[in-house]
GROMACS .gro file of C-alpha atoms in nm:
model
  339
    1MET     CA    1   0.002  -0.018  -0.006
    2LYS     CA    2   0.280   0.254   0.109
    3LYS     CA    3   0.435   0.152  -0.238
    4PHE     CA    4   0.146   0.248  -0.429
    5ALA     CA    5   0.109   0.570  -0.247
    6ALA     CA    6   0.433   0.660  -0.319
    7LEU     CA    7   0.412   0.569  -0.679
    8LEU     CA    8   0.084   0.789  -0.717
    9LEU     CA    9   0.266   1.057  -0.541
   10PHE     CA   10   0.570   1.051  -0.787
   11VAL     CA   11   0.291   1.048  -1.090
   12THR     CA   12   0.132   1.326  -0.956
   13VAL     CA   13   0.447   1.523  -0.921
   14LEU     CA   14   0.553   1.442  -1.263
   15MET     CA   15   0.240   1.554  -1.381
   16THR     CA   16   0.228   1.910  -1.208
   17ALA     CA   17   0.576   1.946  -1.353
   18ALA     CA   18   0.481   1.859  -1.704
   19ALA     CA   19   0.172   2.121  -1.697
   20PRO     CA   20   0.213   2.447  -1.825
   21ALA     CA   21   0.256   2.729  -1.539
   22SER     CA   22  -0.036   2.917  -1.657
   23ALA     CA   23  -0.294   2.798  -1.934
   24ALA     CA   24  -0.495   3.064  -2.099
   25PRO     CA   25  -0.861   3.034  -2.008
   26ALA     CA   26  -1.105   2.910  -2.266
   27PRO     CA   27  -1.285   3.146  -2.492
   28LYS     CA   28  -1.616   3.248  -2.374
   29ALA     CA   29  -1.925   3.172  -2.627
   30GLY     CA   30  -1.910   3.356  -2.909
   31TRP     CA   31  -1.559   3.463  -2.888
   32PRO     CA   32  -1.296   3.399  -3.149
   33ALA     CA   33  -1.036   3.120  -3.062
   34GLN     CA   34  -0.779   3.393  -3.036
   35LEU     CA   35  -0.684   3.751  -3.160
   36LYS     CA   36  -0.422   3.896  -3.322
   37PHE     CA   37  -0.249   4.229  -3.168
   38MET     CA   38  -0.074   4.488  -3.387
   39ALA     CA   39   0.230   4.649  -3.204
   40GLY     CA   40   0.502   4.892  -3.376
   41PRO     CA   41   0.834   4.846  -3.507
   42PRO     CA   42   1.067   4.615  -3.345
   43GLY     CA   43   1.298   4.790  -3.075
   44GLY     CA   44   1.051   5.063  -2.992
   45ASN     CA   45   0.826   5.096  -2.679
   46TRP     CA   46   0.521   5.004  -2.893
   47PHE     CA   47   0.670   4.646  -2.965
   48ALA     CA   48   0.788   4.593  -2.611
   49LEU     CA   49   0.440   4.675  -2.474
   50GLY     CA   50   0.275   4.465  -2.731
   51SER     CA   51   0.461   4.162  -2.630
   52ALA     CA   52   0.370   4.226  -2.263
   53LEU     CA   53   0.026   4.281  -2.322
   54ALA     CA   54  -0.032   3.977  -2.548
   55ASP     CA   55   0.151   3.762  -2.283
   56MET     CA   56  -0.079   3.916  -2.021
   57TRP     CA   57  -0.409   3.850  -2.200
   58THR     CA   58  -0.287   3.494  -2.278
   59LYS     CA   59  -0.260   3.413  -1.922
   60ASN     CA   60  -0.587   3.559  -1.832
   61THR     CA   61  -0.844   3.619  -2.062
   62ILE     CA   62  -0.791   3.480  -2.431
   63PRO     CA   63  -0.498   3.388  -2.632
   64VAL     CA   64  -0.342   3.654  -2.832
   65THR     CA   65  -0.031   3.692  -3.060
   66SER     CA   66   0.135   4.024  -3.110
   67THR     CA   67   0.339   4.124  -3.440
   68SER     CA   68   0.481   4.436  -3.550
   69GLY     CA   69   0.301   4.714  -3.701
   70GLY     CA   70   0.237   5.113  -3.733
   71GLY     CA   71   0.001   5.361  -3.620
   72VAL     CA   72  -0.151   5.382  -3.950
   73SER     CA   73  -0.154   5.035  -4.075
   74ASN     CA   74  -0.277   4.897  -3.733
   75ILE     CA   75  -0.585   5.141  -3.813
   76ILE     CA   76  -0.651   4.985  -4.149
   77ASN     CA   77  -0.588   4.645  -4.040
   78ALA     CA   78  -0.841   4.702  -3.738
   79ASP     CA   79  -1.098   4.825  -3.993
   80THR     CA   80  -1.057   4.565  -4.257
   81LYS     CA   81  -1.009   4.268  -4.014
   82LYS     CA   82  -0.693   4.182  -4.095
   83GLY     CA   83  -0.601   4.234  -3.717
   84ASP     CA   84  -0.787   4.246  -3.425
   85PHE     CA   85  -0.653   4.557  -3.258
   86GLY     CA   86  -0.344   4.740  -3.220
   87PHE     CA   87  -0.171   5.028  -3.116
   88SER     CA   88  -0.218   5.412  -3.267
   89VAL     CA   89  -0.279   5.774  -3.174
   90THR     CA   90  -0.615   5.894  -3.124
   91SER     CA   91  -0.607   6.179  -3.380
   92LEU     CA   92  -0.521   5.929  -3.661
   93LEU     CA   93  -0.826   5.755  -3.582
   94GLY     CA   94  -1.002   6.097  -3.623
   95ALA     CA   95  -0.824   6.159  -3.953
   96ALA     CA   96  -0.913   5.775  -4.073
   97ILE     CA   97  -1.311   5.829  -3.985
   98LYS     CA   98  -1.305   6.121  -4.215
   99GLY     CA   99  -1.074   5.960  -4.491
  100GLU     CA  100  -0.811   6.232  -4.462
  101GLN     CA  101  -0.413   6.261  -4.478
  102ASP     CA  102  -0.274   5.905  -4.488
  103PHE     CA  103  -0.627   5.770  -4.499
  104MET     CA  104  -0.722   5.965  -4.823
  105GLY     CA  105  -1.015   5.833  -4.986
  106ARG     CA  106  -1.079   5.523  -4.743
  107PRO     CA  107  -1.266   5.646  -4.437
  108THR     CA  108  -1.266   5.405  -4.167
  109LYS     CA  109  -1.593   5.241  -4.043
  110ASN     CA  110  -1.508   4.924  -3.842
  111ALA     CA  111  -1.263   5.073  -3.587
  112ALA     CA  112  -1.292   5.218  -3.248
  113VAL     CA  113  -1.067   5.339  -2.945
  114MET     CA  114  -1.028   5.049  -2.660
  115ALA     CA  115  -0.838   5.301  -2.456
  116ASN     CA  116  -0.641   5.583  -2.439
  117LEU     CA  117  -0.304   5.448  -2.282
  118TYR     CA  118  -0.091   5.751  -2.219
  119THR     CA  119  -0.007   6.084  -2.327
  120GLN     CA  120   0.178   6.206  -2.627
  121TYR     CA  121   0.315   6.550  -2.642
  122THR     CA  122   0.487   6.686  -2.976
  123TYR     CA  123   0.797   6.859  -2.917
  124PHE     CA  124   0.917   7.142  -3.147
  125ILE     CA  125   1.288   7.171  -3.051
  126MET     CA  126   1.496   7.463  -3.230
  127ARG     CA  127   1.875   7.514  -3.181
  128GLU     CA  128   1.909   7.827  -2.947
  129ASP     CA  129   2.124   8.002  -3.176
  130PHE     CA  130   1.894   7.982  -3.471
  131ALA     CA  131   1.607   8.079  -3.279
  132LYS     CA  132   1.774   8.413  -3.152
  133LYS     CA  133   1.919   8.509  -3.476
  134ASN     CA  134   1.581   8.490  -3.639
  135ASN     CA  135   1.389   8.615  -3.316
  136ILE     CA  136   1.170   8.286  -3.342
  137LYS     CA  137   0.961   8.262  -3.022
  138THR     CA  138   0.671   8.049  -3.160
  139VAL     CA  139   0.593   7.794  -3.434
  140GLY     CA  140   0.392   8.047  -3.627
  141ASP     CA  141   0.667   8.301  -3.628
  142ILE     CA  142   0.815   8.054  -3.917
  143PHE     CA  143   0.508   8.072  -4.148
  144THR     CA  144   0.389   8.424  -4.072
  145ARG     CA  145   0.761   8.574  -4.166
  146LYS     CA  146   0.844   8.294  -4.398
  147ILE     CA  147   1.162   8.239  -4.254
  148PRO     CA  148   1.370   7.907  -4.438
  149VAL     CA  149   1.409   7.675  -4.179
  150LYS     CA  150   1.589   7.320  -4.222
  151MET     CA  151   1.330   7.066  -4.032
  152ALA     CA  152   1.295   6.700  -3.967
  153THR     CA  153   1.045   6.473  -3.816
  154LEU     CA  154   1.024   6.119  -3.804
  155LYS     CA  155   0.932   5.903  -4.114
  156PRO     CA  156   0.591   5.917  -4.302
  157GLY     CA  157   0.350   5.680  -4.132
  158THR     CA  158   0.449   5.751  -3.803
  159ALA     CA  159   0.241   5.941  -3.568
  160SER     CA  160   0.519   6.208  -3.539
  161GLU     CA  161   0.479   6.299  -3.904
  162PHE     CA  162   0.137   6.269  -3.934
  163VAL     CA  163   0.088   6.540  -3.653
  164VAL     CA  164   0.359   6.749  -3.773
  165LYS     CA  165   0.189   6.765  -4.146
  166SER     CA  166  -0.145   6.800  -4.007
  167LEU     CA  167  -0.082   7.086  -3.779
  168PHE     CA  168   0.119   7.287  -4.078
  169MET     CA  169  -0.191   7.204  -4.290
  170LYS     CA  170  -0.468   7.293  -4.039
  171GLY     CA  171  -0.297   7.546  -3.826
  172TYR     CA  172  -0.085   7.740  -4.065
  173GLY     CA  173  -0.222   7.657  -4.409
  174VAL     CA  174   0.148   7.528  -4.493
  175THR     CA  175   0.240   7.221  -4.679
  176TYR     CA  176   0.609   7.072  -4.719
  177LYS     CA  177   0.595   7.227  -5.067
  178ASP     CA  178   0.536   7.566  -4.895
  179ILE     CA  179   0.816   7.491  -4.682
  180LYS     CA  180   1.058   7.433  -4.979
  181LYS     CA  181   0.929   7.759  -5.155
  182MET     CA  182   1.035   7.952  -4.837
  183GLY     CA  183   1.391   7.828  -4.876
  184GLY     CA  184   1.344   7.551  -4.605
  185SER     CA  185   1.366   7.171  -4.616
  186MET     CA  186   1.204   6.877  -4.437
  187GLU     CA  187   1.389   6.566  -4.357
  188PHE     CA  188   1.274   6.248  -4.224
  189ALA     CA  189   1.469   6.072  -3.956
  190SER     CA  190   1.475   5.828  -3.651
  191TYR     CA  191   1.472   5.996  -3.296
  192GLU     CA  192   1.844   5.924  -3.264
  193GLY     CA  193   1.902   6.048  -3.626
  194GLY     CA  194   1.714   6.367  -3.586
  195ALA     CA  195   1.879   6.423  -3.256
  196ASP     CA  196   2.222   6.392  -3.414
  197LEU     CA  197   2.117   6.637  -3.720
  198ILE     CA  198   2.021   6.920  -3.469
  199ALA     CA  199   2.336   6.866  -3.252
  200ASP     CA  200   2.549   6.873  -3.545
  201GLY     CA  201   2.393   7.199  -3.675
  202HIS     CA  202   2.264   7.025  -4.009
  203ILE     CA  203   1.903   7.109  -3.936
  204ASP     CA  204   1.737   7.407  -3.716
  205LEU     CA  205   1.423   7.202  -3.601
  206PHE     CA  206   1.336   6.873  -3.483
  207ILE     CA  207   0.969   6.777  -3.438
  208PHE     CA  208   0.855   6.474  -3.284
  209SER     CA  209   0.593   6.315  -3.078
  210VAL     CA  210   0.668   6.115  -2.754
  211GLY     CA  211   0.597   6.062  -2.366
  212LYS     CA  212   0.545   6.338  -2.091
  213VAL     CA  213   0.925   6.297  -1.956
  214ALA     CA  214   1.130   6.213  -2.301
  215SER     CA  215   1.489   6.087  -2.241
  216ILE     CA  216   1.548   6.193  -2.622
  217VAL     CA  217   1.476   6.578  -2.554
  218MET     CA  218   1.738   6.537  -2.260
  219ASN     CA  219   1.974   6.371  -2.502
  220ILE     CA  220   1.974   6.656  -2.717
  221GLU     CA  221   2.019   6.905  -2.427
  222SER     CA  222   2.348   6.745  -2.374
  223LYS     CA  223   2.464   6.799  -2.706
  224ALA     CA  224   2.338   7.152  -2.813
  225LYS     CA  225   2.166   7.432  -2.667
  226ILE     CA  226   1.809   7.422  -2.761
  227VAL     CA  227   1.438   7.611  -2.709
  228VAL     CA  228   1.130   7.408  -2.714
  229LEU     CA  229   0.874   7.637  -2.939
  230PRO     CA  230   0.530   7.673  -2.838
  231VAL     CA  231   0.230   7.634  -3.081
  232GLU     CA  232  -0.015   7.902  -3.096
  233LYS     CA  233  -0.377   7.904  -2.946
  234ASN     CA  234  -0.571   7.927  -3.289
  235ALA     CA  235  -0.338   7.649  -3.447
  236LEU     CA  236  -0.384   7.419  -3.172
  237ASN     CA  237  -0.759   7.466  -3.171
  238ALA     CA  238  -0.813   7.437  -3.565
  239LEU     CA  239  -0.618   7.082  -3.537
  240SER     CA  240  -0.860   6.969  -3.248
  241LYS     CA  241  -1.149   7.065  -3.415
  242ALA     CA  242  -1.029   6.859  -3.724
  243TYR     CA  243  -0.894   6.543  -3.554
  244GLY     CA  244  -0.988   6.561  -3.203
  245THR     CA  245  -0.598   6.650  -3.054
  246GLU     CA  246  -0.580   6.820  -2.711
  247THR     CA  247  -0.379   7.123  -2.580
  248PHE     CA  248  -0.094   6.993  -2.323
  249THR     CA  249   0.148   7.197  -2.144
  250ILE     CA  250   0.525   7.107  -2.133
  251GLU     CA  251   0.575   7.259  -1.761
  252PRO     CA  252   0.934   7.387  -1.604
  253GLY     CA  253   1.124   7.143  -1.437
  254ILE     CA  254   1.137   6.846  -1.651
  255TYR     CA  255   1.397   7.006  -1.923
  256LYS     CA  256   1.655   7.273  -1.857
  257SER     CA  257   1.570   7.434  -2.191
  258VAL     CA  258   1.224   7.501  -2.050
  259LYS     CA  259   1.216   7.801  -1.809
  260LYS     CA  260   0.802   7.877  -1.841
  261PRO     CA  261   0.515   7.673  -1.965
  262VAL     CA  262   0.512   7.556  -2.333
  263GLN     CA  263   0.198   7.447  -2.493
  264THR     CA  264   0.187   7.213  -2.769
  265VAL     CA  265  -0.003   6.942  -2.953
  266GLY     CA  266  -0.135   6.656  -2.713
  267ASP     CA  267  -0.256   6.321  -2.816
  268TYR     CA  268  -0.276   5.955  -2.668
  269THR     CA  269  -0.114   5.631  -2.761
  270CYS     CA  270  -0.427   5.449  -2.791
  271ILE     CA  271  -0.537   5.097  -2.864
  272VAL     CA  272  -0.789   5.073  -3.160
  273ILE     CA  273  -0.980   4.777  -3.185
  274SER     CA  274  -1.248   4.629  -3.464
  275LYS     CA  275  -1.608   4.742  -3.353
  276ASP     CA  276  -1.773   4.431  -3.390
  277LEU     CA  277  -1.548   4.202  -3.173
  278PRO     CA  278  -1.792   4.055  -2.867
  279ASP     CA  279  -1.876   4.350  -2.640
  280SER     CA  280  -1.820   4.108  -2.333
  281LEU     CA  281  -1.450   4.009  -2.457
  282VAL     CA  282  -1.349   4.381  -2.523
  283TYR     CA  283  -1.496   4.445  -2.171
  284ASP     CA  284  -1.263   4.164  -2.051
  285LEU     CA  285  -0.975   4.264  -2.230
  286CYS     CA  286  -0.964   4.634  -2.052
  287LYS     CA  287  -1.030   4.461  -1.723
  288SER     CA  288  -0.747   4.243  -1.762
  289MET     CA  289  -0.525   4.516  -1.873
  290TRP     CA  290  -0.634   4.759  -1.579
  291ASP     CA  291  -0.573   4.472  -1.351
  292ASN     CA  292  -0.227   4.408  -1.442
  293LYS     CA  293  -0.135   4.783  -1.513
  294THR     CA  294   0.172   4.763  -1.258
  295SER     CA  295   0.322   4.486  -1.410
  296LEU     CA  296   0.256   4.627  -1.758
  297SER     CA  297   0.473   4.937  -1.643
  298LYS     CA  298   0.768   4.734  -1.585
  299ALA     CA  299   0.771   4.673  -1.982
  300VAL     CA  300   0.692   5.040  -2.057
  301LYS     CA  301   0.647   5.269  -1.768
  302ASP     CA  302   0.399   5.496  -1.938
  303ILE     CA  303   0.123   5.269  -1.923
  304ALA     CA  304   0.117   5.363  -1.523
  305GLU     CA  305  -0.074   5.693  -1.683
  306LEU     CA  306  -0.380   5.465  -1.765
  307ASN     CA  307  -0.681   5.598  -1.585
  308PRO     CA  308  -1.083   5.568  -1.646
  309TRP     CA  309  -1.087   5.926  -1.665
  310GLU     CA  310  -0.874   5.950  -1.995
  311ALA     CA  311  -0.937   5.607  -2.114
  312VAL     CA  312  -1.226   5.722  -2.312
  313PRO     CA  313  -1.153   5.976  -2.590
  314LYS     CA  314  -1.346   6.286  -2.642
  315GLY     CA  315  -1.362   6.293  -3.023
  316VAL     CA  316  -1.362   5.954  -3.175
  317PRO     CA  317  -1.576   5.651  -3.080
  318THR     CA  318  -1.508   5.397  -2.836
  319GLN     CA  319  -1.581   5.022  -2.861
  320ALA     CA  320  -1.909   4.951  -2.662
  321GLY     CA  321  -1.766   4.693  -2.430
  322ALA     CA  322  -1.473   4.892  -2.338
  323LEU     CA  323  -1.701   5.218  -2.298
  324LYS     CA  324  -1.902   5.005  -2.038
  325PHE     CA  325  -1.605   4.864  -1.844
  326TRP     CA  326  -1.428   5.243  -1.835
  327LYS     CA  327  -1.763   5.428  -1.726
  328GLU     CA  328  -1.809   5.172  -1.480
  329LEU     CA  329  -1.473   5.194  -1.339
  330GLU     CA  330  -1.502   5.561  -1.320
  331VAL     CA  331  -1.786   5.516  -1.070
  332LEU     CA  332  -1.601   5.283  -0.868
  333CYS     CA  333  -1.295   5.451  -0.820
  334PRO     CA  334  -1.105   5.536  -0.598
  335PHE     CA  335  -1.279   5.244  -0.464
  336TYR     CA  336  -1.175   4.974  -0.713
  337SER     CA  337  -0.840   4.829  -0.653
  338PRO     CA  338  -0.644   4.592  -0.886
  339PHE     CA  339  -0.352   4.534  -0.663
   0.00000   0.00000   0.00000
């Protein structure tokens, strides 16, 4: 009898060791077998966070695979069901719904926001010597006085490049061709490449969107004296009316080059999702993300900004199941605690 008990215990231990540490829950009735999440380019924050989210959802909600992607393509693929959900920025969805800019002639109908995750600030960084020489104090000074400026932003198809050309067009009535006619230029580079270009004096102005506390700005400050140009209120309002952006303020104390509050284009990194996924599934995806926010922030710390008051965008639609979760959580907070 003792030998049998010992053998039974040995078999039990073997079976436990062979079992997976945490299997994904079985999909509920009406749910797909798995989901495809579209992140960002390899090496970036979106790619890292996409992998962390996929692992988390697989353990807690439903099997999810994560692939590379981009802000524009992720909206198109969610709309056409080539993917289920993925990262973008809120203003890009605003343009997609209207069929403008990168979505010209193909308005989006089947994509909505699952959640605004964290803030995106657009930085207009100019060399201090160039700004003083030309008495440039705002972005609008460049265009009202037609000053030839050598500019750079990130590559076409990125959220940064979308915001730049949209602000120039909607806020100032200027295109890249107009900048060239003024004697200026527009280059496209990576964050690191643009930082090197402005530090070396090859460009006068580097424009990009990034989180609230941006190491890339500090990196540029360590190499060159710069100023961060504010955007005029009328231009900010025009872009907001067109695509649902907001006005954010870069406060003093974060960067040594910012001595007083600087108003700029505000946006959110968001998750865009196919509208026709089951509401109960999207609700549970949101709940799992909220419950695991602390662990997710170890992959990308900006996700710690996630909260129910900003998760629902103002100018674009929110998926019904997501809206239900965030509105319920807003009522429960601060009493709800996932920890």
